[in-house]
């Protein structure tokens, strides 16, 4: 028997011996009286409704309209899960309760498969140590020191697009912007984090960009029914055995393994080649310093260092690229917003001393910031996250929900072990938070003091909810991402006009429910966001 057959047999045996056990325990928890959709599958509950929906939100928005901002849904083999969009309950889980709500096994294991044992996958004390080590690399001061790099890369992207336009007889080519943003953000994280020049804006076939698009999409979008059932059992499989999941020779694991193996080889090479002395605060410096530390509380072993680099190469490039993609999609649909941003650019430029925008200039561009927030609200790339209660708890609710027995409740008791899905996509559309126009594009909401988002207009502080930036596990790179996106947005709008091609079934963009929300066309492989780009005179 080969190793692989042995692993698969063990996993299958584990799976089937669990079935009777789980089915008998399925609705014994504290969620019995919470309303929610009927299960649509014996094996998967409502899991398939979410994983196989055409677009992010198709089923969750419907559930929100019916049940409010908290409801029960069914998971693997009829087990109860709580789904939340309530801001107070989410804050309690992600922020106030600290490490008492670790990521669900499937979410943490997926992060391990995609980026190894780095910050995104680590839990408890290991996470605490890693986060402390990495934090100096993302301080406000450190992030702002990258301003010239962001400007330089944005100018290069402008130059490249001018070349694309010059080579196109129509003068306004249809450009798939996803790959370009991916290349720009990879070049930025390479240089900012590791003093490495990927040069991917020059080399369109950069293997990391190509693999990121192909391998990760193949593995994660619309996994097979069998795979979803298999993932439902991960919670019951001992962790050391889960390490072997990556060797399963199906499309769901092949792409992830190939991506991580390649990034690990590359990361080891980066460490070997690095001339960094470990005396700065860029990512490579803080890693080298931690690797050389004799204090176990600050020590980062080499394997962990490698996976940390893999983590930042993934988390630091794909996210920003997709967020920029959705942003320019929104602006292509709203030419009036493009005009207003150009007016804001002209105003700031008229009073600015230098050629390039400073942090103060950027902070003063309230409308531009409002459009970025509005796009991240409507099209959140990280559309959900998931946690497990590690102890019995009471979740406070901002908005009461009505139970099956007709009671209005303002808190939900939670039993240890309850899995909780937090839907950022639904939170971002809650009428109670955003108003009756929650489904509409309206950047003004962030500028109108009567709407209650006034504080959001003049600084970047309240991007909090979109990056979960206030929690123990919130995005460590959010200030980096916002500044990077602001600079790229301004450079592109200063030079180009964006529009959508005529919309029909072939050109319609879908918000596909993958590991991040992917822009794709019907029946086509790979990510796609085709926009017409026209130079401004
Ligand atoms: C628009 C771009 C980005 C968005 C929308 C975003 C969003 C998020 C969100 C929502 C989380 C929490 C995930 C969860 O709890 O399940 C997260 C975590 C994380 N992000 Fe970002 N992110 C972005 C860019 C970046 C960048 C540029 C970096 C690094 C340079 C980065 C590094 C990370 C890391 C390492 C974590 C895990 C933090 C931890 O668990 O301690 N992200 N991000």
PDB file of N, CA, C and O in Angstrom, residues 260-326:
ATOM      1  N   UNK A 260       2.164  26.720  -2.857  1.00  0.00           N
ATOM      2  CA  UNK A 260       2.954  26.870  -1.634  1.00  0.00           C
ATOM      3  C   UNK A 260       4.374  26.326  -1.807  1.00  0.00           C
ATOM      4  O   UNK A 260       5.339  26.931  -1.340  1.00  0.00           O
ATOM      5  N   UNK A 261       4.513  25.180  -2.503  1.00  0.00           N
ATOM      6  CA  UNK A 261       5.857  24.639  -2.711  1.00  0.00           C
ATOM      7  C   UNK A 261       6.727  25.657  -3.438  1.00  0.00           C
ATOM      8  O   UNK A 261       7.888  25.886  -3.076  1.00  0.00           O
ATOM      9  N   UNK A 262       6.163  26.268  -4.469  1.00  0.00           N
ATOM     10  CA  UNK A 262       6.927  27.256  -5.230  1.00  0.00           C
ATOM     11  C   UNK A 262       7.282  28.482  -4.401  1.00  0.00           C
ATOM     12  O   UNK A 262       8.405  28.972  -4.450  1.00  0.00           O
ATOM     13  N   UNK A 263       6.305  28.966  -3.650  1.00  0.00           N
ATOM     14  CA  UNK A 263       6.574  30.167  -2.850  1.00  0.00           C
ATOM     15  C   UNK A 263       7.596  29.854  -1.756  1.00  0.00           C
ATOM     16  O   UNK A 263       8.435  30.689  -1.427  1.00  0.00           O
ATOM     17  N   UNK A 264       7.546  28.624  -1.209  1.00  0.00           N
ATOM     18  CA  UNK A 264       8.519  28.276  -0.163  1.00  0.00           C
ATOM     19  C   UNK A 264       9.937  28.242  -0.725  1.00  0.00           C
ATOM     20  O   UNK A 264      10.881  28.740  -0.096  1.00  0.00           O
ATOM     21  N   UNK A 265      10.082  27.651  -1.901  1.00  0.00           N
ATOM     22  CA  UNK A 265      11.419  27.601  -2.528  1.00  0.00           C
ATOM     23  C   UNK A 265      11.903  29.035  -2.750  1.00  0.00           C
ATOM     24  O   UNK A 265      13.030  29.407  -2.430  1.00  0.00           O
ATOM     25  N   UNK A 266      10.997  29.854  -3.281  1.00  0.00           N
ATOM     26  CA  UNK A 266      11.358  31.238  -3.555  1.00  0.00           C
ATOM     27  C   UNK A 266      11.739  31.963  -2.255  1.00  0.00           C
ATOM     28  O   UNK A 266      12.722  32.700  -2.198  1.00  0.00           O
ATOM     29  N   UNK A 267      10.967  31.736  -1.199  1.00  0.00           N
ATOM     30  CA  UNK A 267      11.213  32.429   0.075  1.00  0.00           C
ATOM     31  C   UNK A 267      12.553  32.028   0.685  1.00  0.00           C
ATOM     32  O   UNK A 267      13.296  32.861   1.208  1.00  0.00           O
ATOM     33  N   UNK A 268      12.885  30.725   0.599  1.00  0.00           N
ATOM     34  CA  UNK A 268      14.196  30.284   1.098  1.00  0.00           C
ATOM     35  C   UNK A 268      15.311  30.983   0.352  1.00  0.00           C
ATOM     36  O   UNK A 268      16.314  31.425   0.927  1.00  0.00           O
ATOM     37  N   UNK A 269      15.125  31.090  -0.977  1.00  0.00           N
ATOM     38  CA  UNK A 269      16.108  31.776  -1.814  1.00  0.00           C
ATOM     39  C   UNK A 269      16.257  33.235  -1.378  1.00  0.00           C
ATOM     40  O   UNK A 269      17.373  33.752  -1.282  1.00  0.00           O
ATOM     41  N   UNK A 270      15.124  33.865  -1.097  1.00  0.00           N
ATOM     42  CA  UNK A 270      15.159  35.281  -0.678  1.00  0.00           C
ATOM     43  C   UNK A 270      15.984  35.440   0.601  1.00  0.00           C
ATOM     44  O   UNK A 270      16.786  36.372   0.720  1.00  0.00           O
ATOM     45  N   UNK A 271      15.766  34.521   1.550  1.00  0.00           N
ATOM     46  CA  UNK A 271      16.500  34.625   2.820  1.00  0.00           C
ATOM     47  C   UNK A 271      17.997  34.454   2.562  1.00  0.00           C
ATOM     48  O   UNK A 271      18.826  35.216   3.068  1.00  0.00           O
ATOM     49  N   UNK A 272      18.345  33.470   1.722  1.00  0.00           N
ATOM     50  CA  UNK A 272      19.768  33.207   1.430  1.00  0.00           C
ATOM     51  C   UNK A 272      20.436  34.406   0.782  1.00  0.00           C
ATOM     52  O   UNK A 272      21.537  34.782   1.127  1.00  0.00           O
ATOM     53  N   UNK A 273      19.712  34.986  -0.185  1.00  0.00           N
ATOM     54  CA  UNK A 273      20.298  36.102  -0.946  1.00  0.00           C
ATOM     55  C   UNK A 273      20.320  37.407  -0.182  1.00  0.00           C
ATOM     56  O   UNK A 273      21.017  38.336  -0.565  1.00  0.00           O
ATOM     57  N   UNK A 274      19.504  37.493   0.876  1.00  0.00           N
ATOM     58  CA  UNK A 274      19.300  38.801   1.493  1.00  0.00           C
ATOM     59  C   UNK A 274      20.586  39.364   2.087  1.00  0.00           C
ATOM     60  O   UNK A 274      21.346  38.665   2.757  1.00  0.00           O
ATOM     61  N   UNK A 275      20.811  40.642   1.810  1.00  0.00           N
ATOM     62  CA  UNK A 275      21.977  41.306   2.402  1.00  0.00           C
ATOM     63  C   UNK A 275      21.521  42.171   3.578  1.00  0.00           C
ATOM     64  O   UNK A 275      22.287  42.950   4.120  1.00  0.00           O
ATOM     65  N   UNK A 276      20.246  42.017   3.926  1.00  0.00           N
ATOM     66  CA  UNK A 276      19.669  42.780   5.028  1.00  0.00           C
ATOM     67  C   UNK A 276      20.430  42.478   6.320  1.00  0.00           C
ATOM     68  O   UNK A 276      20.731  41.320   6.616  1.00  0.00           O
ATOM     69  N   UNK A 277      20.711  43.498   7.082  1.00  0.00           N
ATOM     70  CA  UNK A 277      21.470  43.292   8.331  1.00  0.00           C
ATOM     71  C   UNK A 277      20.533  43.048   9.525  1.00  0.00           C
ATOM     72  O   UNK A 277      20.986  42.908  10.650  1.00  0.00           O
ATOM     73  N   UNK A 278      19.260  43.062   9.274  1.00  0.00           N
ATOM     74  CA  UNK A 278      18.320  42.853  10.382  1.00  0.00           C
ATOM     75  C   UNK A 278      18.239  44.049  11.302  1.00  0.00           C
ATOM     76  O   UNK A 278      17.878  43.937  12.465  1.00  0.00           O
ATOM     77  N   UNK A 279      18.636  45.237  10.789  1.00  0.00           N
ATOM     78  CA  UNK A 279      18.624  46.405  11.673  1.00  0.00           C
ATOM     79  C   UNK A 279      17.535  47.413  11.304  1.00  0.00           C
ATOM     80  O   UNK A 279      17.457  48.488  11.868  1.00  0.00           O
ATOM     81  N   UNK A 280      16.686  47.080  10.323  1.00  0.00           N
ATOM     82  CA  UNK A 280      15.610  47.996   9.931  1.00  0.00           C
ATOM     83  C   UNK A 280      14.275  47.493  10.436  1.00  0.00           C
ATOM     84  O   UNK A 280      14.213  46.604  11.301  1.00  0.00           O
ATOM     85  N   UNK A 281      13.206  48.040   9.882  1.00  0.00           N
ATOM     86  CA  UNK A 281      11.873  47.597  10.287  1.00  0.00           C
ATOM     87  C   UNK A 281      11.056  47.078   9.113  1.00  0.00           C
ATOM     88  O   UNK A 281       9.832  46.991   9.205  1.00  0.00           O
ATOM     89  N   UNK A 282      11.715  46.777   7.984  1.00  0.00           N
ATOM     90  CA  UNK A 282      10.983  46.134   6.887  1.00  0.00           C
ATOM     91  C   UNK A 282      10.757  44.667   7.275  1.00  0.00           C
ATOM     92  O   UNK A 282      11.344  44.175   8.243  1.00  0.00           O
ATOM     93  N   UNK A 283       9.918  43.962   6.518  1.00  0.00           N
ATOM     94  CA  UNK A 283       9.546  42.593   6.925  1.00  0.00           C
ATOM     95  C   UNK A 283      10.785  41.704   7.057  1.00  0.00           C
ATOM     96  O   UNK A 283      10.957  40.994   8.052  1.00  0.00           O
ATOM     97  N   UNK A 284      11.686  41.763   6.061  1.00  0.00           N
ATOM     98  CA  UNK A 284      12.870  40.889   6.113  1.00  0.00           C
ATOM     99  C   UNK A 284      13.720  41.185   7.344  1.00  0.00           C
ATOM    100  O   UNK A 284      14.199  40.272   8.012  1.00  0.00           O
ATOM    101  N   UNK A 285      13.888  42.458   7.670  1.00  0.00           N
ATOM    102  CA  UNK A 285      14.691  42.823   8.833  1.00  0.00           C
ATOM    103  C   UNK A 285      14.101  42.270  10.127  1.00  0.00           C
ATOM    104  O   UNK A 285      14.827  41.698  10.940  1.00  0.00           O
ATOM    105  N   UNK A 286      12.782  42.453  10.307  1.00  0.00           N
ATOM    106  CA  UNK A 286      12.212  41.976  11.571  1.00  0.00           C
ATOM    107  C   UNK A 286      12.288  40.448  11.642  1.00  0.00           C
ATOM    108  O   UNK A 286      12.507  39.877  12.709  1.00  0.00           O
ATOM    109  N   UNK A 287      12.195  39.787  10.493  1.00  0.00           N
ATOM    110  CA  UNK A 287      12.290  38.318  10.497  1.00  0.00           C
ATOM    111  C   UNK A 287      13.708  37.875  10.856  1.00  0.00           C
ATOM    112  O   UNK A 287      13.904  36.978  11.688  1.00  0.00           O
ATOM    113  N   UNK A 288      14.701  38.512  10.241  1.00  0.00           N
ATOM    114  CA  UNK A 288      16.088  38.111  10.506  1.00  0.00           C
ATOM    115  C   UNK A 288      16.454  38.368  11.966  1.00  0.00           C
ATOM    116  O   UNK A 288      17.118  37.548  12.611  1.00  0.00           O
ATOM    117  N   UNK A 289      15.987  39.503  12.475  1.00  0.00           N
ATOM    118  CA  UNK A 289      16.270  39.822  13.882  1.00  0.00           C
ATOM    119  C   UNK A 289      15.651  38.755  14.791  1.00  0.00           C
ATOM    120  O   UNK A 289      16.280  38.260  15.716  1.00  0.00           O
ATOM    121  N   UNK A 290      14.411  38.377  14.478  1.00  0.00           N
ATOM    122  CA  UNK A 290      13.720  37.387  15.315  1.00  0.00           C
ATOM    123  C   UNK A 290      14.391  36.017  15.187  1.00  0.00           C
ATOM    124  O   UNK A 290      14.499  35.274  16.158  1.00  0.00           O
ATOM    125  N   UNK A 291      14.874  35.716  13.996  1.00  0.00           N
ATOM    126  CA  UNK A 291      15.539  34.422  13.790  1.00  0.00           C
ATOM    127  C   UNK A 291      16.822  34.340  14.628  1.00  0.00           C
ATOM    128  O   UNK A 291      17.166  33.298  15.179  1.00  0.00           O
ATOM    129  N   UNK A 292      17.502  35.473  14.767  1.00  0.00           N
ATOM    130  CA  UNK A 292      18.776  35.489  15.509  1.00  0.00           C
ATOM    131  C   UNK A 292      18.575  35.666  17.010  1.00  0.00           C
ATOM    132  O   UNK A 292      19.548  35.590  17.768  1.00  0.00           O
ATOM    133  N   UNK A 293      17.350  35.867  17.461  1.00  0.00           N
ATOM    134  CA  UNK A 293      17.135  36.159  18.887  1.00  0.00           C
ATOM    135  C   UNK A 293      17.380  34.926  19.759  1.00  0.00           C
ATOM    136  O   UNK A 293      17.047  33.801  19.388  1.00  0.00           O
ATOM    137  N   UNK A 294      17.966  35.175  20.951  1.00  0.00           N
ATOM    138  CA  UNK A 294      18.184  34.039  21.865  1.00  0.00           C
ATOM    139  C   UNK A 294      17.006  33.909  22.835  1.00  0.00           C
ATOM    140  O   UNK A 294      16.915  32.949  23.588  1.00  0.00           O
ATOM    141  N   UNK A 295      16.110  34.874  22.801  1.00  0.00           N
ATOM    142  CA  UNK A 295      14.937  34.830  23.690  1.00  0.00           C
ATOM    143  C   UNK A 295      13.807  34.057  23.002  1.00  0.00           C
ATOM    144  O   UNK A 295      13.311  34.487  21.966  1.00  0.00           O
ATOM    145  N   UNK A 296      13.385  32.902  23.591  1.00  0.00           N
ATOM    146  CA  UNK A 296      12.357  32.096  22.916  1.00  0.00           C
ATOM    147  C   UNK A 296      11.058  32.874  22.666  1.00  0.00           C
ATOM    148  O   UNK A 296      10.298  32.554  21.753  1.00  0.00           O
ATOM    149  N   UNK A 297      10.805  33.927  23.456  1.00  0.00           N
ATOM    150  CA  UNK A 297       9.566  34.705  23.269  1.00  0.00           C
ATOM    151  C   UNK A 297       9.607  35.529  21.986  1.00  0.00           C
ATOM    152  O   UNK A 297       8.583  35.960  21.477  1.00  0.00           O
ATOM    153  N   UNK A 298      10.833  35.810  21.512  1.00  0.00           N
ATOM    154  CA  UNK A 298      10.962  36.624  20.290  1.00  0.00           C
ATOM    155  C   UNK A 298      11.558  35.847  19.135  1.00  0.00           C
ATOM    156  O   UNK A 298      11.877  36.408  18.100  1.00  0.00           O
ATOM    157  N   UNK A 299      11.761  34.566  19.333  1.00  0.00           N
ATOM    158  CA  UNK A 299      12.497  33.775  18.344  1.00  0.00           C
ATOM    159  C   UNK A 299      11.582  33.336  17.204  1.00  0.00           C
ATOM    160  O   UNK A 299      10.447  32.932  17.427  1.00  0.00           O
ATOM    161  N   UNK A 300      12.087  33.388  15.978  1.00  0.00           N
ATOM    162  CA  UNK A 300      11.321  32.834  14.869  1.00  0.00           C
ATOM    163  C   UNK A 300      12.213  31.830  14.124  1.00  0.00           C
ATOM    164  O   UNK A 300      13.183  32.219  13.463  1.00  0.00           O
ATOM    165  N   UNK A 301      11.895  30.525  14.237  1.00  0.00           N
ATOM    166  CA  UNK A 301      12.716  29.507  13.569  1.00  0.00           C
ATOM    167  C   UNK A 301      12.668  29.686  12.047  1.00  0.00           C
ATOM    168  O   UNK A 301      11.735  30.297  11.517  1.00  0.00           O
ATOM    169  N   UNK A 302      13.664  29.098  11.347  1.00  0.00           N
ATOM    170  CA  UNK A 302      13.762  29.364   9.908  1.00  0.00           C
ATOM    171  C   UNK A 302      12.528  28.907   9.119  1.00  0.00           C
ATOM    172  O   UNK A 302      12.067  29.617   8.224  1.00  0.00           O
ATOM    173  N   UNK A 303      11.973  27.729   9.457  1.00  0.00           N
ATOM    174  CA  UNK A 303      10.799  27.254   8.704  1.00  0.00           C
ATOM    175  C   UNK A 303       9.628  28.237   8.833  1.00  0.00           C
ATOM    176  O   UNK A 303       8.873  28.460   7.892  1.00  0.00           O
ATOM    177  N   UNK A 304       9.508  28.797  10.041  1.00  0.00           N
ATOM    178  CA  UNK A 304       8.434  29.763  10.272  1.00  0.00           C
ATOM    179  C   UNK A 304       8.687  31.046   9.479  1.00  0.00           C
ATOM    180  O   UNK A 304       7.764  31.668   8.955  1.00  0.00           O
ATOM    181  N   UNK A 305       9.982  31.405   9.402  1.00  0.00           N
ATOM    182  CA  UNK A 305      10.356  32.600   8.622  1.00  0.00           C
ATOM    183  C   UNK A 305       9.946  32.435   7.159  1.00  0.00           C
ATOM    184  O   UNK A 305       9.396  33.332   6.531  1.00  0.00           O
ATOM    185  N   UNK A 306      10.232  31.234   6.636  1.00  0.00           N
ATOM    186  CA  UNK A 306       9.907  30.942   5.237  1.00  0.00           C
ATOM    187  C   UNK A 306       8.399  31.093   5.027  1.00  0.00           C
ATOM    188  O   UNK A 306       7.944  31.728   4.073  1.00  0.00           O
ATOM    189  N   UNK A 307       7.621  30.528   5.956  1.00  0.00           N
ATOM    190  CA  UNK A 307       6.166  30.587   5.794  1.00  0.00           C
ATOM    191  C   UNK A 307       5.623  31.997   6.032  1.00  0.00           C
ATOM    192  O   UNK A 307       4.580  32.369   5.494  1.00  0.00           O
ATOM    193  N   UNK A 308       6.362  32.767   6.835  1.00  0.00           N
ATOM    194  CA  UNK A 308       5.938  34.156   7.039  1.00  0.00           C
ATOM    195  C   UNK A 308       6.090  34.922   5.717  1.00  0.00           C
ATOM    196  O   UNK A 308       5.225  35.709   5.341  1.00  0.00           O
ATOM    197  N   UNK A 309       7.181  34.654   5.025  1.00  0.00           N
ATOM    198  CA  UNK A 309       7.386  35.339   3.733  1.00  0.00           C
ATOM    199  C   UNK A 309       6.292  34.904   2.759  1.00  0.00           C
ATOM    200  O   UNK A 309       5.680  35.730   2.072  1.00  0.00           O
ATOM    201  N   UNK A 310       6.018  33.589   2.734  1.00  0.00           N
ATOM    202  CA  UNK A 310       4.946  33.090   1.852  1.00  0.00           C
ATOM    203  C   UNK A 310       3.628  33.773   2.194  1.00  0.00           C
ATOM    204  O   UNK A 310       2.861  34.169   1.318  1.00  0.00           O
ATOM    205  N   UNK A 311       3.378  33.929   3.497  1.00  0.00           N
ATOM    206  CA  UNK A 311       2.131  34.559   3.948  1.00  0.00           C
ATOM    207  C   UNK A 311       2.034  35.994   3.439  1.00  0.00           C
ATOM    208  O   UNK A 311       1.013  36.410   2.897  1.00  0.00           O
ATOM    209  N   UNK A 312       3.114  36.748   3.594  1.00  0.00           N
ATOM    210  CA  UNK A 312       3.038  38.160   3.191  1.00  0.00           C
ATOM    211  C   UNK A 312       3.045  38.318   1.682  1.00  0.00           C
ATOM    212  O   UNK A 312       2.449  39.264   1.165  1.00  0.00           O
ATOM    213  N   UNK A 313       3.684  37.382   0.992  1.00  0.00           N
ATOM    214  CA  UNK A 313       3.624  37.478  -0.472  1.00  0.00           C
ATOM    215  C   UNK A 313       2.193  37.230  -0.954  1.00  0.00           C
ATOM    216  O   UNK A 313       1.739  37.850  -1.903  1.00  0.00           O
ATOM    217  N   UNK A 314       1.477  36.308  -0.276  1.00  0.00           N
ATOM    218  CA  UNK A 314       0.088  36.058  -0.690  1.00  0.00           C
ATOM    219  C   UNK A 314      -0.841  37.147  -0.167  1.00  0.00           C
ATOM    220  O   UNK A 314      -1.510  37.828  -0.940  1.00  0.00           O
ATOM    221  N   UNK A 315      -0.842  37.303   1.186  1.00  0.00           N
ATOM    222  CA  UNK A 315      -1.813  38.236   1.795  1.00  0.00           C
ATOM    223  C   UNK A 315      -1.547  39.670   1.361  1.00  0.00           C
ATOM    224  O   UNK A 315      -2.453  40.482   1.292  1.00  0.00           O
ATOM    225  N   UNK A 316      -0.295  39.984   1.055  1.00  0.00           N
ATOM    226  CA  UNK A 316       0.058  41.367   0.751  1.00  0.00           C
ATOM    227  C   UNK A 316      -0.093  41.733  -0.709  1.00  0.00           C
ATOM    228  O   UNK A 316       0.043  42.892  -1.067  1.00  0.00           O
ATOM    229  N   UNK A 317      -0.359  40.759  -1.573  1.00  0.00           N
ATOM    230  CA  UNK A 317      -0.456  41.179  -2.971  1.00  0.00           C
ATOM    231  C   UNK A 317      -1.805  40.898  -3.597  1.00  0.00           C
ATOM    232  O   UNK A 317      -2.415  41.758  -4.219  1.00  0.00           O
ATOM    233  N   UNK A 318      -2.349  39.725  -3.332  1.00  0.00           N
ATOM    234  CA  UNK A 318      -3.592  39.383  -4.006  1.00  0.00           C
ATOM    235  C   UNK A 318      -4.770  40.223  -3.504  1.00  0.00           C
ATOM    236  O   UNK A 318      -5.633  40.650  -4.284  1.00  0.00           O
ATOM    237  N   UNK A 319      -4.762  40.477  -2.200  1.00  0.00           N
ATOM    238  CA  UNK A 319      -5.850  41.240  -1.586  1.00  0.00           C
ATOM    239  C   UNK A 319      -5.956  42.646  -2.189  1.00  0.00           C
ATOM    240  O   UNK A 319      -7.012  43.056  -2.664  1.00  0.00           O
ATOM    241  N   UNK A 320      -4.830  43.360  -2.169  1.00  0.00           N
ATOM    242  CA  UNK A 320      -4.850  44.735  -2.668  1.00  0.00           C
ATOM    243  C   UNK A 320      -5.223  44.752  -4.144  1.00  0.00           C
ATOM    244  O   UNK A 320      -5.973  45.613  -4.601  1.00  0.00           O
ATOM    245  N   UNK A 321      -4.688  43.773  -4.885  1.00  0.00           N
ATOM    246  CA  UNK A 321      -4.965  43.726  -6.324  1.00  0.00           C
ATOM    247  C   UNK A 321      -6.461  43.555  -6.579  1.00  0.00           C
ATOM    248  O   UNK A 321      -7.047  44.243  -7.421  1.00  0.00           O
ATOM    249  N   UNK A 322      -7.093  42.659  -5.838  1.00  0.00           N
ATOM    250  CA  UNK A 322      -8.527  42.416  -6.080  1.00  0.00           C
ATOM    251  C   UNK A 322      -9.349  43.615  -5.594  1.00  0.00           C
ATOM    252  O   UNK A 322     -10.338  43.986  -6.215  1.00  0.00           O
ATOM    253  N   UNK A 323      -8.938  44.233  -4.481  1.00  0.00           N
ATOM    254  CA  UNK A 323      -9.691  45.396  -3.994  1.00  0.00           C
ATOM    255  C   UNK A 323      -9.603  46.535  -5.021  1.00  0.00           C
ATOM    256  O   UNK A 323     -10.598  47.213  -5.295  1.00  0.00           O
ATOM    257  N   UNK A 324      -8.435  46.744  -5.611  1.00  0.00           N
ATOM    258  CA  UNK A 324      -8.301  47.776  -6.652  1.00  0.00           C
ATOM    259  C   UNK A 324      -9.171  47.441  -7.859  1.00  0.00           C
ATOM    260  O   UNK A 324      -9.785  48.317  -8.466  1.00  0.00           O
ATOM    261  N   UNK A 325      -9.205  46.154  -8.185  1.00  0.00           N
ATOM    262  CA  UNK A 325     -10.012  45.723  -9.326  1.00  0.00           C
ATOM    263  C   UNK A 325     -11.478  46.092  -9.123  1.00  0.00           C
ATOM    264  O   UNK A 325     -12.119  46.680  -9.994  1.00  0.00           O
ATOM    265  N   UNK A 326     -12.014  45.755  -7.930  1.00  0.00           N
ATOM    266  CA  UNK A 326     -13.420  46.074  -7.666  1.00  0.00           C
ATOM    267  C   UNK A 326     -13.628  47.578  -7.608  1.00  0.00           C
ATOM    268  O   UNK A 326     -14.679  48.095  -7.989  1.00  0.00           O
TER     269      UNK A 326
END
